[in-house]
Amino acid sequence: MTITVTTPAATRSWTPVCPLDRLEPDRGVAALIDGVQVALFRTADGLFALDNLDPVGGAYVLSRGIVGSRGGVPTVASPLHKQVYDLRTGICLDLPGVAVPRHEVRCRDGLVEVRLRQEG
């Protein structure tokens, strides 16, 4: 499933994406927010948002990755080459120096909202 949301450029703060119950636990979903593909995850540890682009494979697939944990750290494994990323930070746990940009995410009044990272 992909959710598409567009917000006016002047209000680049929190963008409502979907109701919380649309996110299945331990599964990812892709959202297109102002032209940026974001992978959203709901786990027992909370909500997480990363870019959907796998930096190793070069494809927009992280939302289809395998959600799990490594040493108590919530993770997603790329479905392409199986690199594992920390959902809290976006840092690759398998390849030093590789990371996926992360975005802020919250649930307010039952609605999942994302604030895209600022470029630059």
PDB file of C-alpha atoms in Angstrom:
ATOM      1  CA  MET A   1       0.000   0.000   0.000  1.00  0.00           C
ATOM      2  CA  THR A   2       1.221   3.516  -0.782  1.00  0.00           C
ATOM      3  CA  ILE A   3      -0.267   6.644   0.724  1.00  0.00           C
ATOM      4  CA  THR A   4       0.164   9.965  -1.140  1.00  0.00           C
ATOM      5  CA  VAL A   5       0.065  13.275   0.736  1.00  0.00           C
ATOM      6  CA  THR A   6       0.940  16.810  -0.404  1.00  0.00           C
ATOM      7  CA  THR A   7       1.282  19.816   1.888  1.00  0.00           C
ATOM      8  CA  PRO A   8       1.814  23.465   0.960  1.00  0.00           C
ATOM      9  CA  ALA A   9       5.515  24.420   0.936  1.00  0.00           C
ATOM     10  CA  ALA A  10       4.921  27.149   3.511  1.00  0.00           C
ATOM     11  CA  THR A  11       3.674  24.631   6.082  1.00  0.00           C
ATOM     12  CA  ARG A  12       6.488  22.069   6.022  1.00  0.00           C
ATOM     13  CA  SER A  13       5.990  20.870   9.540  1.00  0.00           C
ATOM     14  CA  TRP A  14       3.867  17.878  10.501  1.00  0.00           C
ATOM     15  CA  THR A  15       1.985  16.217   7.636  1.00  0.00           C
ATOM     16  CA  PRO A  16      -0.979  13.954   8.457  1.00  0.00           C
ATOM     17  CA  VAL A  17      -0.506  10.627   6.665  1.00  0.00           C
ATOM     18  CA  CYS A  18      -3.034   8.055   7.866  1.00  0.00           C
ATOM     19  CA  PRO A  19      -4.918   6.731  10.895  1.00  0.00           C
ATOM     20  CA  LEU A  20      -2.695   4.684  13.210  1.00  0.00           C
ATOM     21  CA  ASP A  21      -4.811   1.570  12.676  1.00  0.00           C
ATOM     22  CA  ARG A  22      -3.857   1.587   8.961  1.00  0.00           C
ATOM     23  CA  LEU A  23      -0.298   0.629   9.995  1.00  0.00           C
ATOM     24  CA  GLU A  24      -0.047  -3.066  10.769  1.00  0.00           C
ATOM     25  CA  PRO A  25       2.373  -3.923  13.586  1.00  0.00           C
ATOM     26  CA  ASP A  26       5.806  -5.085  12.390  1.00  0.00           C
ATOM     27  CA  ARG A  27       5.063  -4.257   8.754  1.00  0.00           C
ATOM     28  CA  GLY A  28       6.127  -1.335   6.644  1.00  0.00           C
ATOM     29  CA  VAL A  29       4.076   0.928   4.415  1.00  0.00           C
ATOM     30  CA  ALA A  30       5.229   3.468   1.830  1.00  0.00           C
ATOM     31  CA  ALA A  31       3.978   7.037   1.870  1.00  0.00           C
ATOM     32  CA  LEU A  32       4.651   9.715  -0.731  1.00  0.00           C
ATOM     33  CA  ILE A  33       4.924  12.998   1.161  1.00  0.00           C
ATOM     34  CA  ASP A  34       5.640  16.101  -0.914  1.00  0.00           C
ATOM     35  CA  GLY A  35       7.414  13.964  -3.497  1.00  0.00           C
ATOM     36  CA  VAL A  36       9.550  12.086  -0.935  1.00  0.00           C
ATOM     37  CA  GLN A  37       9.056   8.328  -0.571  1.00  0.00           C
ATOM     38  CA  VAL A  38       8.942   7.502   3.141  1.00  0.00           C
ATOM     39  CA  ALA A  39       8.850   4.039   4.729  1.00  0.00           C
ATOM     40  CA  LEU A  40       6.655   4.015   7.858  1.00  0.00           C
ATOM     41  CA  PHE A  41       6.900   1.300  10.493  1.00  0.00           C
ATOM     42  CA  ARG A  42       4.848   0.514  13.586  1.00  0.00           C
ATOM     43  CA  THR A  43       6.516  -1.776  16.119  1.00  0.00           C
ATOM     44  CA  ALA A  44       6.188  -2.514  19.821  1.00  0.00           C
ATOM     45  CA  ASP A  45       8.941   0.126  20.256  1.00  0.00           C
ATOM     46  CA  GLY A  46       6.913   2.849  18.521  1.00  0.00           C
ATOM     47  CA  LEU A  47       6.570   4.544  15.142  1.00  0.00           C
ATOM     48  CA  PHE A  48       9.481   5.066  12.760  1.00  0.00           C
ATOM     49  CA  ALA A  49       9.956   6.833   9.425  1.00  0.00           C
ATOM     50  CA  LEU A  50      12.913   6.391   7.067  1.00  0.00           C
ATOM     51  CA  ASP A  51      13.474   7.214   3.428  1.00  0.00           C
ATOM     52  CA  ASN A  52      12.130   4.325   1.366  1.00  0.00           C
ATOM     53  CA  LEU A  53      15.277   4.275  -0.814  1.00  0.00           C
ATOM     54  CA  ASP A  54      17.666   1.405  -0.087  1.00  0.00           C
ATOM     55  CA  PRO A  55      21.088   3.122  -0.293  1.00  0.00           C
ATOM     56  CA  VAL A  56      22.859  -0.107  -1.256  1.00  0.00           C
ATOM     57  CA  GLY A  57      20.413  -1.506  -3.816  1.00  0.00           C
ATOM     58  CA  GLY A  58      19.266   1.883  -5.128  1.00  0.00           C
ATOM     59  CA  ALA A  59      15.578   0.933  -5.195  1.00  0.00           C
ATOM     60  CA  TYR A  60      12.602   2.274  -3.231  1.00  0.00           C
ATOM     61  CA  VAL A  61      11.888  -0.909  -1.261  1.00  0.00           C
ATOM     62  CA  LEU A  62      12.626  -0.468   2.456  1.00  0.00           C
ATOM     63  CA  SER A  63       8.911  -0.361   3.306  1.00  0.00           C
ATOM     64  CA  ARG A  64       8.808  -3.986   2.131  1.00  0.00           C
ATOM     65  CA  GLY A  65      11.721  -5.000   4.361  1.00  0.00           C
ATOM     66  CA  ILE A  66      11.665  -7.487   7.209  1.00  0.00           C
ATOM     67  CA  VAL A  67      11.005  -5.799  10.560  1.00  0.00           C
ATOM     68  CA  GLY A  68      12.799  -7.268  13.560  1.00  0.00           C
ATOM     69  CA  SER A  69      15.387  -6.438  16.166  1.00  0.00           C
ATOM     70  CA  ARG A  70      19.062  -6.922  16.802  1.00  0.00           C
ATOM     71  CA  GLY A  71      20.295  -6.722  20.374  1.00  0.00           C
ATOM     72  CA  GLY A  72      17.119  -4.945  21.440  1.00  0.00           C
ATOM     73  CA  VAL A  73      17.379  -2.412  18.603  1.00  0.00           C
ATOM     74  CA  PRO A  74      14.297  -2.182  16.331  1.00  0.00           C
ATOM     75  CA  THR A  75      15.407  -2.859  12.758  1.00  0.00           C
ATOM     76  CA  VAL A  76      14.383  -3.334   9.159  1.00  0.00           C
ATOM     77  CA  ALA A  77      16.294  -5.594   6.749  1.00  0.00           C
ATOM     78  CA  SER A  78      16.367  -4.548   3.120  1.00  0.00           C
ATOM     79  CA  PRO A  79      14.487  -7.001   0.908  1.00  0.00           C
ATOM     80  CA  LEU A  80      17.227  -6.650  -1.733  1.00  0.00           C
ATOM     81  CA  HIS A  81      20.596  -7.415  -0.148  1.00  0.00           C
ATOM     82  CA  LYS A  82      19.458  -7.917   3.477  1.00  0.00           C
ATOM     83  CA  GLN A  83      21.445  -5.055   5.072  1.00  0.00           C
ATOM     84  CA  VAL A  84      19.896  -4.237   8.436  1.00  0.00           C
ATOM     85  CA  TYR A  85      19.054  -0.647   9.442  1.00  0.00           C
ATOM     86  CA  ASP A  86      18.355   0.741  12.909  1.00  0.00           C
ATOM     87  CA  LEU A  87      14.809   2.117  12.724  1.00  0.00           C
ATOM     88  CA  ARG A  88      15.615   4.745  15.384  1.00  0.00           C
ATOM     89  CA  THR A  89      18.602   6.287  13.576  1.00  0.00           C
ATOM     90  CA  GLY A  90      18.672   4.936  10.010  1.00  0.00           C
ATOM     91  CA  ILE A  91      22.244   3.682  10.508  1.00  0.00           C
ATOM     92  CA  CYS A  92      23.159   0.445   8.732  1.00  0.00           C
ATOM     93  CA  LEU A  93      24.264  -2.156  11.284  1.00  0.00           C
ATOM     94  CA  ASP A  94      26.111  -4.188   8.643  1.00  0.00           C
ATOM     95  CA  LEU A  95      28.049  -1.601   6.615  1.00  0.00           C
ATOM     96  CA  PRO A  96      29.978   1.195   8.366  1.00  0.00           C
ATOM     97  CA  GLY A  97      29.242   4.649   6.974  1.00  0.00           C
ATOM     98  CA  VAL A  98      25.942   3.673   5.335  1.00  0.00           C
ATOM     99  CA  ALA A  99      22.673   5.142   6.579  1.00  0.00           C
ATOM    100  CA  VAL A 100      19.132   5.909   5.491  1.00  0.00           C
ATOM    101  CA  PRO A 101      17.784   9.400   6.232  1.00  0.00           C
ATOM    102  CA  ARG A 102      15.148   9.317   8.943  1.00  0.00           C
ATOM    103  CA  HIS A 103      12.155  11.540   9.504  1.00  0.00           C
ATOM    104  CA  GLU A 104      10.233  12.488  12.614  1.00  0.00           C
ATOM    105  CA  VAL A 105       6.973  10.636  13.130  1.00  0.00           C
ATOM    106  CA  ARG A 106       4.275  10.852  15.774  1.00  0.00           C
ATOM    107  CA  CYS A 107       0.721   9.837  16.473  1.00  0.00           C
ATOM    108  CA  ARG A 108      -1.619  12.657  17.453  1.00  0.00           C
ATOM    109  CA  ASP A 109      -5.295  12.008  18.129  1.00  0.00           C
ATOM    110  CA  GLY A 110      -5.045   8.623  16.387  1.00  0.00           C
ATOM    111  CA  LEU A 111      -3.495  10.116  13.240  1.00  0.00           C
ATOM    112  CA  VAL A 112       0.077   9.337  12.117  1.00  0.00           C
ATOM    113  CA  GLU A 113       1.998  12.492  11.180  1.00  0.00           C
ATOM    114  CA  VAL A 114       5.438  12.849   9.593  1.00  0.00           C
ATOM    115  CA  ARG A 115       7.812  15.807   9.522  1.00  0.00           C
ATOM    116  CA  LEU A 116      10.325  15.463   6.699  1.00  0.00           C
ATOM    117  CA  ARG A 117      13.962  16.096   7.540  1.00  0.00           C
ATOM    118  CA  GLN A 118      15.285  19.430   6.393  1.00  0.00           C
ATOM    119  CA  GLU A 119      17.664  19.287   3.440  1.00  0.00           C
ATOM    120  CA  GLY A 120      21.077  20.822   3.806  1.00  0.00           C
TER     121      GLY A 120
END
